[in-house]
């Protein structure tokens, strides 16, 4: 129905506008992230070559960290200053607690949380046995219900986010390396379709903001590429942890759309697709954003 | 949890009782993207147009556009062309069409359609994240569109 009626006049106007907007365009910060931890410094890759499937879209992918202001970036440079570490500690307490119906603890079966190193970097992935696309929340709940005899934890509950924080931290500094082929391929295609669909009364897709306009300001917000390598993240605005699933809910709701639920098939597929756009960045474990 | 870009409480959603000669969203006729006739027949109020354009809960045009004539707006966006000189580049009818449904002028544009009530993918009930029922209330009512247009025509260079 919409006809392409852009006149020469409007083309000229747009070109002029873009030139002006270009002057104000603020790209990612020129900065490096090395985190001081109890075990020494950990270097985070916040900028790297885009994965092959994005070659026509981006040359370079960037962590959201590079789009935050100096103060916020600084909070992630040292675990001592990172407010998310409180939630990691809470996750550690839960890990060791004999909370199962018969007194089981995560530690009882898995030893220390470092047994989870590398896991966060390859999720979401298709579970070989069930063929189900699994996000970290699904693995945790499988043990909580199936191996500890407890009620399932809410996808965005505090218990869940504390544990996501602890387990994600074990992969800090490891490159994101999510499989997109084989059994993952059709979930990935589904996630991709969601990424490019313009939802809601504002008719906006993830790509409209995070692909076409990253680096630009949408009012006071500096748009990043919407990467999930930093998740879960401590969000200053919420004074609490936010998981990737929760962030998706917020971003879709902001388009005046009916969102999908956190943990839904749609958002799990979307997390796979979005995570794969960050293949090559490293897991930040627990990041800080505003 | 979200960035409150266009967040409005459901109460602010405009459900104007149509005036006698008001053109309903579905009845607007676009010619090459332009809308010739006023949507209300009542002259627009440019001062209120400014309010609509700079209020998050209403037009929030400044989320994307800079406007030199409104230097007090904090943190205008850099996504879209600055609106300075829009009144030179476009006729009143073209501006009305752009504000009502910019997709009729710029195919596939990122700019939202402010006077459109259906044909959405997963339309929501405002910013609640819950399902909405089409036809939705338009983001701006007819008089607000006229007020915005009345301000835009003054943007001469």
Short mmCIF file of C-alpha atoms in Angstrom, two decimals:
data_model
loop_
_atom_site.label_atom_id
_atom_site.label_comp_id
_atom_site.label_asym_id
_atom_site.label_seq_id
_atom_site.Cartn_x
_atom_site.Cartn_y
_atom_site.Cartn_z
CA UNK A 1 0.00 0.00 0.00
CA UNK A 2 2.76 2.46 0.91
CA UNK A 3 4.16 3.77 -2.31
CA UNK A 4 7.73 4.86 -2.61
CA UNK A 5 7.21 8.57 -3.03
CA UNK A 6 10.49 9.96 -1.86
CA UNK A 7 11.03 12.98 -4.10
CA UNK A 8 14.32 14.54 -5.07
CA UNK A 9 13.47 17.23 -2.57
CA UNK A 10 13.18 14.73 0.26
CA UNK A 11 16.29 12.87 -0.77
CA UNK A 12 18.25 16.09 -0.62
CA UNK A 13 16.71 16.95 2.73
CA UNK A 14 17.54 13.55 4.13
CA UNK A 15 21.08 13.67 2.86
CA UNK A 16 21.56 17.03 4.51
CA UNK A 17 19.98 15.77 7.70
CA UNK A 18 22.16 12.72 7.83
CA UNK A 19 25.24 14.84 7.38
CA UNK A 20 24.21 17.00 10.31
CA UNK A 21 23.24 14.03 12.44
CA UNK A 22 26.56 12.47 11.51
CA UNK A 23 28.37 15.31 13.18
CA UNK A 24 26.66 14.55 16.46
CA UNK A 25 27.05 10.81 16.07
CA UNK A 26 28.92 9.32 18.95
CA UNK A 27 30.28 5.88 18.23
CA UNK A 28 31.52 3.35 20.74
CA UNK A 29 34.10 4.61 23.24
CA UNK A 30 37.79 4.05 22.47
CA UNK A 31 38.53 1.98 25.53
CA UNK A 32 39.83 -1.37 26.74
CA UNK A 33 38.38 -3.52 29.48
CA UNK A 34 40.71 -5.38 31.80
CA UNK A 35 38.95 -6.48 34.97
CA UNK A 36 40.80 -6.68 38.26
CA UNK A 37 39.66 -9.88 39.96
CA UNK A 38 40.78 -11.93 42.98
CA UNK A 39 42.56 -14.21 40.51
CA UNK A 40 44.37 -11.40 38.71
CA UNK A 41 43.46 -9.32 35.66
CA UNK A 42 41.04 -10.69 33.06
CA UNK A 43 41.01 -9.16 29.60
CA UNK A 44 37.60 -8.75 27.99
CA UNK A 45 37.18 -8.58 24.22
CA UNK A 46 34.70 -5.73 23.79
CA UNK A 47 35.34 -5.23 20.09
CA UNK A 48 36.12 -7.76 17.39
CA UNK A 49 35.43 -8.79 13.81
CA UNK A 50 31.78 -9.61 13.13
CA UNK A 51 30.87 -13.28 12.67
CA UNK A 52 30.76 -14.40 9.03
CA UNK A 53 26.97 -14.41 8.76
CA UNK A 54 26.91 -10.69 9.62
CA UNK A 55 29.61 -9.77 7.10
CA UNK A 56 27.18 -7.75 4.97
CA UNK A 57 25.90 -5.90 8.02
CA UNK A 58 28.80 -5.08 10.31
CA UNK A 59 32.58 -5.12 10.07
CA UNK A 60 32.95 -4.96 13.82
CA UNK A 61 30.86 -6.05 16.76
CA UNK A 62 30.97 -4.19 20.06
CA UNK A 63 29.99 -4.97 23.59
CA UNK A 64 27.35 -2.70 25.12
CA UNK A 65 30.03 -1.72 27.64
CA UNK A 66 31.61 0.58 25.04
CA UNK A 67 28.40 2.58 24.73
CA UNK A 68 28.05 3.40 28.41
CA UNK A 69 29.43 6.51 30.08
CA UNK A 70 32.81 6.69 31.84
CA UNK A 71 31.46 6.19 35.35
CA UNK A 72 29.46 3.13 34.41
CA UNK A 73 32.35 1.64 32.45
CA UNK A 74 34.67 2.14 35.40
CA UNK A 75 32.42 0.17 37.72
CA UNK A 76 33.11 -2.95 35.68
CA UNK A 77 36.91 -2.61 35.76
CA UNK A 78 37.29 -3.94 39.28
CA UNK A 79 35.19 -6.61 40.98
CA UNK A 80 35.49 -4.55 44.12
CA UNK A 81 33.46 -1.77 42.50
CA UNK A 82 31.05 -4.00 40.61
CA UNK A 83 27.64 -4.04 42.33
CA UNK A 84 26.76 -7.28 40.54
CA UNK A 85 29.28 -9.17 42.69
CA UNK A 86 26.82 -9.08 45.61
CA UNK A 87 24.49 -11.25 43.53
CA UNK A 88 27.33 -13.60 42.62
CA UNK A 89 27.95 -14.01 46.36
CA UNK A 90 24.30 -14.76 46.94
CA UNK A 91 24.47 -17.34 44.15
CA UNK A 92 27.49 -18.90 45.88
CA UNK A 93 25.55 -19.24 49.15
CA UNK A 94 22.70 -20.94 47.31
CA UNK A 95 25.17 -23.20 45.46
CA UNK A 96 26.48 -24.53 48.77
CA UNK A 97 23.14 -24.71 50.59
CA UNK A 98 21.58 -28.10 51.26
CA UNK A 99 18.28 -26.90 49.83
CA UNK A 100 17.05 -30.03 48.04
CA UNK A 101 14.10 -32.09 49.28
CA UNK A 102 16.63 -34.63 50.60
CA UNK A 103 19.28 -32.11 51.51
CA UNK A 104 20.99 -32.06 48.11
CA UNK A 105 23.12 -29.07 47.16
CA UNK A 106 24.48 -27.98 43.80
CA UNK A 107 27.96 -28.32 45.29
CA UNK A 108 27.23 -31.89 46.41
CA UNK A 109 26.94 -33.04 42.79
CA UNK A 110 28.94 -30.43 40.89
CA UNK A 111 31.75 -29.57 43.34
CA UNK A 112 32.79 -25.94 43.01
CA UNK A 113 31.04 -23.53 40.62
CA UNK A 114 34.23 -23.55 38.48
CA UNK A 115 32.95 -26.91 37.16
CA UNK A 116 30.59 -24.69 35.13
CA UNK A 117 33.43 -22.85 33.35
CA UNK A 118 32.79 -22.49 29.63
CA UNK A 119 29.08 -23.29 29.78
CA UNK A 120 27.74 -19.75 29.54
CA UNK A 121 29.87 -19.11 26.44
CA UNK A 122 28.13 -21.81 24.39
CA UNK A 123 24.53 -21.19 25.46
CA UNK A 124 21.83 -21.26 24.24
CA UNK A 125 22.39 -24.67 22.67
CA UNK A 126 20.33 -27.66 21.66
CA UNK A 127 20.36 -30.41 24.27
CA UNK A 128 21.64 -33.57 22.59
CA UNK A 129 19.21 -35.84 24.42
CA UNK A 130 15.93 -33.94 24.33
CA UNK A 131 16.48 -31.87 21.18
CA UNK A 132 15.25 -28.87 23.19
CA UNK A 133 16.85 -25.46 22.86
CA UNK A 134 18.27 -24.76 26.31
CA UNK A 135 19.09 -21.46 27.94
CA UNK A 136 21.03 -21.48 31.21
CA UNK A 137 17.78 -21.02 33.12
CA UNK A 138 16.52 -24.32 31.68
CA UNK A 139 19.58 -26.26 32.86
CA UNK A 140 19.31 -24.79 36.33
CA UNK A 141 15.62 -25.59 36.58
CA UNK A 142 16.18 -29.12 35.33
CA UNK A 143 18.36 -29.76 38.40
CA UNK A 144 16.20 -27.76 40.79
CA UNK A 145 13.11 -29.80 39.90
CA UNK A 146 14.44 -33.14 38.61
CA UNK A 147 17.44 -33.64 40.87
CA UNK A 148 16.52 -31.73 44.00
CA UNK A 149 12.75 -32.26 44.15
CA UNK A 150 11.98 -28.56 44.44
CA UNK A 151 9.44 -26.28 42.78
CA UNK A 152 10.75 -24.73 39.57
CA UNK A 153 12.36 -21.32 40.00
CA UNK A 154 10.70 -18.42 38.17
CA UNK A 155 12.63 -17.52 34.99
CA UNK A 156 13.30 -14.01 36.26
CA UNK A 157 13.20 -14.74 40.01
CA UNK A 158 15.96 -13.56 42.33
CA UNK A 159 17.02 -17.18 43.01
CA UNK A 160 17.42 -17.71 39.28
CA UNK A 161 19.30 -14.48 38.61
CA UNK A 162 21.68 -15.06 41.54
CA UNK A 163 22.54 -18.45 40.07
CA UNK A 164 22.84 -17.05 36.53
CA UNK A 165 25.28 -14.50 37.92
CA UNK A 166 27.44 -17.12 39.64
CA UNK A 167 27.50 -19.54 36.71
CA UNK A 168 28.06 -16.85 34.06
CA UNK A 169 31.01 -15.47 35.98
CA UNK A 170 32.80 -18.82 35.60
CA UNK A 171 33.06 -18.15 31.84
CA UNK A 172 34.32 -14.61 32.18
CA UNK A 173 36.86 -13.77 29.50
CA UNK A 174 35.95 -16.78 27.36
CA UNK A 175 34.83 -16.09 23.78
CA UNK A 176 31.16 -16.47 23.02
CA UNK A 177 30.89 -19.43 20.69
CA UNK A 178 27.29 -20.37 20.08
CA UNK A 179 26.54 -23.04 17.48
CA UNK A 180 24.11 -21.93 14.79
CA UNK A 181 24.16 -24.93 12.50
CA UNK A 182 23.01 -28.53 12.75
CA UNK A 183 20.18 -29.00 15.22
CA UNK A 184 20.40 -25.30 16.20
CA UNK A 185 19.71 -24.07 12.67
CA UNK A 186 15.95 -23.91 12.75
CA UNK A 187 15.85 -22.26 16.18
CA UNK A 188 18.38 -19.76 14.89
CA UNK A 189 16.21 -18.98 11.85
CA UNK A 190 13.24 -18.46 14.14
CA UNK A 191 15.24 -16.08 16.32
CA UNK A 192 16.46 -14.21 13.29
CA UNK A 193 12.94 -13.72 12.03
CA UNK A 194 11.91 -12.26 15.38
CA UNK A 195 14.95 -9.97 15.32
CA UNK A 196 13.85 -8.40 12.05
CA UNK A 197 10.09 -8.22 12.73
CA UNK A 198 8.68 -4.76 13.37
CA UNK A 199 6.44 -5.23 16.37
CA UNK A 200 3.81 -3.14 18.06
CA UNK A 201 2.16 0.18 17.39
CA UNK A 202 5.60 1.78 16.97
CA UNK A 203 6.46 -0.87 14.34
CA UNK A 204 10.05 -1.31 15.43
CA UNK A 205 12.36 -4.31 15.19
CA UNK A 206 15.47 -5.06 17.19
CA UNK A 207 17.41 -4.29 14.01
CA UNK A 208 15.87 -0.82 13.64
CA UNK A 209 17.51 0.24 16.88
CA UNK A 210 20.50 -2.06 17.37
CA UNK A 211 21.63 -2.63 13.78
CA UNK A 212 20.59 0.49 11.85
CA UNK A 213 21.11 2.99 14.64
CA UNK A 214 23.75 1.77 17.05
CA UNK A 215 26.01 4.67 17.98
CA UNK A 216 23.10 7.11 17.67
CA UNK A 217 21.25 8.69 20.56
CA UNK A 218 17.59 7.84 20.99
CA UNK A 219 16.80 10.74 23.27
CA UNK A 220 19.27 10.31 26.15
CA UNK A 221 20.04 6.65 25.43
CA UNK A 222 23.18 5.78 23.50
CA UNK A 223 22.17 2.82 21.35
CA UNK A 224 24.48 -0.19 21.40
CA UNK A 225 24.36 -3.25 19.16
CA UNK A 226 22.15 -4.94 21.77
CA UNK A 227 24.65 -7.72 22.48
CA UNK A 228 24.04 -10.23 25.28
CA UNK A 229 27.66 -11.16 26.07
CA UNK A 230 27.46 -8.98 29.21
CA UNK A 231 24.41 -10.67 30.70
CA UNK A 232 23.25 -10.95 33.36
CA UNK A 233 23.92 -7.30 33.98
CA UNK A 234 23.58 -5.03 36.98
CA UNK A 235 21.37 -2.21 35.77
CA UNK A 236 21.86 0.99 37.72
CA UNK A 237 18.38 2.22 36.75
CA UNK A 238 16.80 -0.85 38.34
CA UNK A 239 19.38 -1.28 41.12
CA UNK A 240 19.34 -5.01 40.40
CA UNK A 241 20.25 -7.80 38.05
CA UNK A 242 18.62 -8.07 34.63
CA UNK A 243 18.82 -11.23 32.55
CA UNK A 244 18.85 -11.25 28.75
CA UNK A 245 15.32 -12.67 28.75
CA UNK A 246 14.14 -9.76 30.88
CA UNK A 247 15.88 -7.23 28.68
CA UNK A 248 14.06 -8.65 25.64
CA UNK A 249 10.73 -8.21 27.41
CA UNK A 250 11.59 -4.56 28.10
CA UNK A 251 12.74 -3.81 24.58
CA UNK A 252 9.65 -5.34 22.95
CA UNK A 253 7.29 -3.69 25.45
CA UNK A 254 8.83 -0.35 24.53
CA UNK A 255 7.50 -0.70 21.00
CA UNK A 256 3.91 -0.71 22.33
CA UNK A 257 3.71 -4.40 21.52
CA UNK A 258 2.42 -7.50 23.23
CA UNK A 259 5.68 -9.05 24.40
CA UNK A 260 6.63 -12.69 24.49
CA UNK A 261 7.21 -14.10 27.95
CA UNK A 262 10.65 -14.47 29.48
CA UNK A 263 11.62 -18.10 28.93
CA UNK A 264 9.14 -18.59 26.04
CA UNK A 265 10.13 -20.59 22.96
CA UNK A 266 10.25 -17.33 21.01
CA UNK A 267 12.60 -15.55 23.39
CA UNK A 268 14.84 -18.61 23.77
CA UNK A 269 15.23 -18.69 19.98
CA UNK A 270 15.84 -14.94 20.03
CA UNK A 271 18.53 -15.35 22.69
CA UNK A 272 20.29 -17.91 20.51
CA UNK A 273 20.22 -15.57 17.53
CA UNK A 274 21.30 -12.49 19.49
CA UNK A 275 24.04 -14.43 21.30
CA UNK A 276 25.39 -15.64 17.94
CA UNK A 277 25.67 -12.05 16.73
CA UNK A 278 28.20 -11.69 19.54
CA UNK A 279 30.31 -14.75 18.67
CA UNK A 280 33.89 -13.63 19.29
CA UNK A 281 33.19 -11.12 22.04
CA UNK A 282 33.94 -12.50 25.47
CA UNK A 283 31.57 -13.26 28.30
CA UNK A 284 31.65 -10.42 30.80
CA UNK A 285 30.16 -12.63 33.46
CA UNK A 286 28.39 -9.93 35.31
CA UNK A 287 28.43 -6.53 33.67
CA UNK A 288 27.27 -3.07 34.68
CA UNK A 289 24.94 -0.94 32.57
CA UNK A 290 22.70 2.04 33.20
CA UNK B 1 13.20 -2.38 33.36
CA UNK B 2 12.60 -0.72 30.00
CA UNK B 3 13.96 2.55 28.80
CA UNK B 4 10.64 4.42 29.03
CA UNK B 5 11.17 5.94 25.63
CA UNK B 6 7.58 6.35 24.79
CA UNK B 7 6.23 5.11 28.07
CA UNK B 8 2.87 6.51 28.91
CA UNK B 9 0.54 5.37 31.57
CA UNK B 10 -2.50 3.88 29.93
CA UNK B 11 -4.40 6.91 31.12
CA UNK B 12 -2.56 9.26 28.85
CA UNK B 13 -3.57 7.29 25.79
CA UNK B 14 -5.68 9.58 23.76
CA UNK B 15 -9.22 8.49 23.23
CA UNK B 16 -10.66 11.71 21.90
CA UNK B 17 -14.34 11.88 21.18
CA UNK B 18 -14.30 12.69 17.49
CA UNK B 19 -15.50 16.20 16.75
CA UNK B 20 -18.19 16.61 14.11
CA UNK B 21 -15.88 17.14 11.15
CA UNK B 22 -12.92 15.15 12.42
CA UNK B 23 -11.40 12.69 9.96
CA UNK B 24 -10.98 9.25 11.58
CA UNK B 25 -7.64 7.47 11.10
CA UNK B 26 -9.13 4.97 8.66
CA UNK B 27 -10.67 7.74 6.54
CA UNK B 28 -7.56 9.81 5.93
CA UNK B 29 -6.74 9.98 2.24
CA UNK B 30 -3.11 10.21 1.25
CA UNK B 31 -2.06 11.59 -2.14
CA UNK B 32 1.64 10.92 -2.78
CA UNK B 33 2.01 10.80 1.01
CA UNK B 34 0.33 14.17 1.54
CA UNK B 35 -2.96 14.87 3.31
CA UNK B 36 -4.63 17.95 1.87
CA UNK B 37 -7.51 18.56 4.26
CA UNK B 38 -7.18 19.46 7.93
CA UNK B 39 -8.12 16.49 10.10
CA UNK B 40 -10.31 18.67 12.31
CA UNK B 41 -11.10 21.92 10.53
CA UNK B 42 -9.84 23.68 13.66
CA UNK B 43 -6.61 25.67 13.13
CA UNK B 44 -3.64 24.06 14.86
CA UNK B 45 -2.03 25.62 17.93
CA UNK B 46 1.74 25.67 17.40
CA UNK B 47 2.49 26.11 21.11
CA UNK B 48 0.63 22.94 21.92
CA UNK B 49 2.37 21.34 18.94
CA UNK B 50 5.70 21.98 20.67
CA UNK B 51 4.37 20.35 23.81
CA UNK B 52 3.21 17.28 21.87
CA UNK B 53 6.57 17.01 20.13
CA UNK B 54 8.65 17.22 23.29
CA UNK B 55 6.54 15.13 25.66
CA UNK B 56 7.63 11.50 25.97
CA UNK B 57 4.09 10.31 26.46
CA UNK B 58 2.87 12.05 23.29
CA UNK B 59 4.82 12.60 20.04
CA UNK B 60 8.30 12.41 21.54
CA UNK B 61 9.64 13.56 18.17
CA UNK B 62 12.81 14.75 19.94
CA UNK B 63 13.69 11.14 20.74
CA UNK B 64 14.89 10.99 17.13
CA UNK B 65 14.95 14.59 15.79
CA UNK B 66 16.90 17.68 16.79
CA UNK B 67 15.10 21.01 16.41
CA UNK B 68 17.24 24.15 16.43
CA UNK B 69 14.22 26.29 17.31
CA UNK B 70 13.83 24.36 20.58
CA UNK B 71 17.27 24.73 22.19
CA UNK B 72 15.97 23.92 25.66
CA UNK B 73 15.13 20.32 24.85
CA UNK B 74 17.61 18.14 26.72
CA UNK B 75 19.26 15.23 24.92
CA UNK B 76 17.49 15.31 21.55
CA UNK B 77 18.09 12.16 19.54
CA UNK B 78 20.43 11.86 16.55
CA UNK B 79 18.56 9.17 14.67
CA UNK B 80 16.64 11.29 12.19
CA UNK B 81 17.28 14.47 10.18
CA UNK B 82 17.01 17.71 12.17
CA UNK B 83 13.66 19.35 11.54
CA UNK B 84 15.10 22.82 10.92
CA UNK B 85 13.75 24.10 7.63
CA UNK B 86 11.04 21.41 7.42
CA UNK B 87 8.57 24.22 6.63
CA UNK B 88 10.64 25.14 3.57
CA UNK B 89 11.09 21.60 2.35
CA UNK B 90 7.52 20.44 2.71
CA UNK B 91 4.06 21.88 2.19
CA UNK B 92 1.53 21.84 4.99
CA UNK B 93 -0.27 18.93 3.33
CA UNK B 94 2.96 16.96 3.03
CA UNK B 95 3.81 17.62 6.67
CA UNK B 96 0.34 16.48 7.75
CA UNK B 97 0.88 13.27 5.81
CA UNK B 98 4.33 12.72 7.32
CA UNK B 99 3.07 13.19 10.87
CA UNK B 100 -0.08 11.10 10.35
CA UNK B 101 1.76 8.20 8.68
CA UNK B 102 5.31 8.81 7.55
CA UNK B 103 5.37 5.39 5.88
CA UNK B 104 3.24 6.86 3.08
CA UNK B 105 6.05 9.30 2.26
CA UNK B 106 9.17 7.37 3.21
CA UNK B 107 8.70 3.70 2.50
CA UNK B 108 9.67 1.51 5.42
CA UNK B 109 10.81 4.45 7.53
CA UNK B 110 11.76 4.03 11.17
CA UNK B 111 9.45 6.93 12.03
CA UNK B 112 6.29 5.67 13.76
CA UNK B 113 2.85 6.31 12.25
CA UNK B 114 1.12 8.58 14.72
CA UNK B 115 -2.41 8.37 13.30
CA UNK B 116 -2.72 4.69 12.56
CA UNK B 117 -4.88 2.24 14.47
CA UNK B 118 -4.50 -1.22 12.98
CA UNK B 119 -2.41 -3.54 10.84
CA UNK B 120 0.25 -4.01 13.52
CA UNK B 121 2.22 -7.16 14.44
CA UNK B 122 1.40 -8.09 18.07
CA UNK B 123 -0.18 -4.75 18.94
CA UNK B 124 0.10 -3.96 22.62
CA UNK B 125 -2.10 -2.21 25.13
CA UNK B 126 0.04 0.92 25.37
CA UNK B 127 3.30 0.14 27.17
CA UNK B 128 1.91 -2.59 29.42
CA UNK B 129 3.40 -5.39 27.32
CA UNK B 130 -0.07 -6.97 27.25
CA UNK B 131 -2.09 -7.58 24.10
CA UNK B 132 -4.08 -4.67 22.73
CA UNK B 133 -7.20 -4.92 20.62
CA UNK B 134 -7.27 -3.27 17.23
CA UNK B 135 -8.33 -0.67 16.38
CA UNK B 136 -5.96 0.86 18.93
CA UNK B 137 -6.25 4.51 19.88
CA UNK B 138 -3.87 6.45 17.61
CA UNK B 139 -0.71 7.69 19.36
CA UNK B 140 -1.80 11.27 18.65
CA UNK B 141 -5.35 12.48 18.18
CA UNK B 142 -6.44 14.55 15.20
CA UNK B 143 -6.08 17.92 16.88
CA UNK B 144 -2.64 17.07 18.24
CA UNK B 145 -1.57 16.24 14.67
CA UNK B 146 -2.88 19.62 13.49
CA UNK B 147 -1.05 21.35 16.36
CA UNK B 148 2.23 19.64 15.42
CA UNK B 149 1.76 20.56 11.76
CA UNK B 150 1.05 24.17 12.75
CA UNK B 151 4.44 24.26 14.47
CA UNK B 152 6.32 22.43 11.69
CA UNK B 153 5.23 24.94 9.03
CA UNK B 154 6.94 27.68 11.08
CA UNK B 155 10.32 25.90 10.81
CA UNK B 156 11.79 28.07 8.03
CA UNK B 157 15.47 28.67 7.47
#
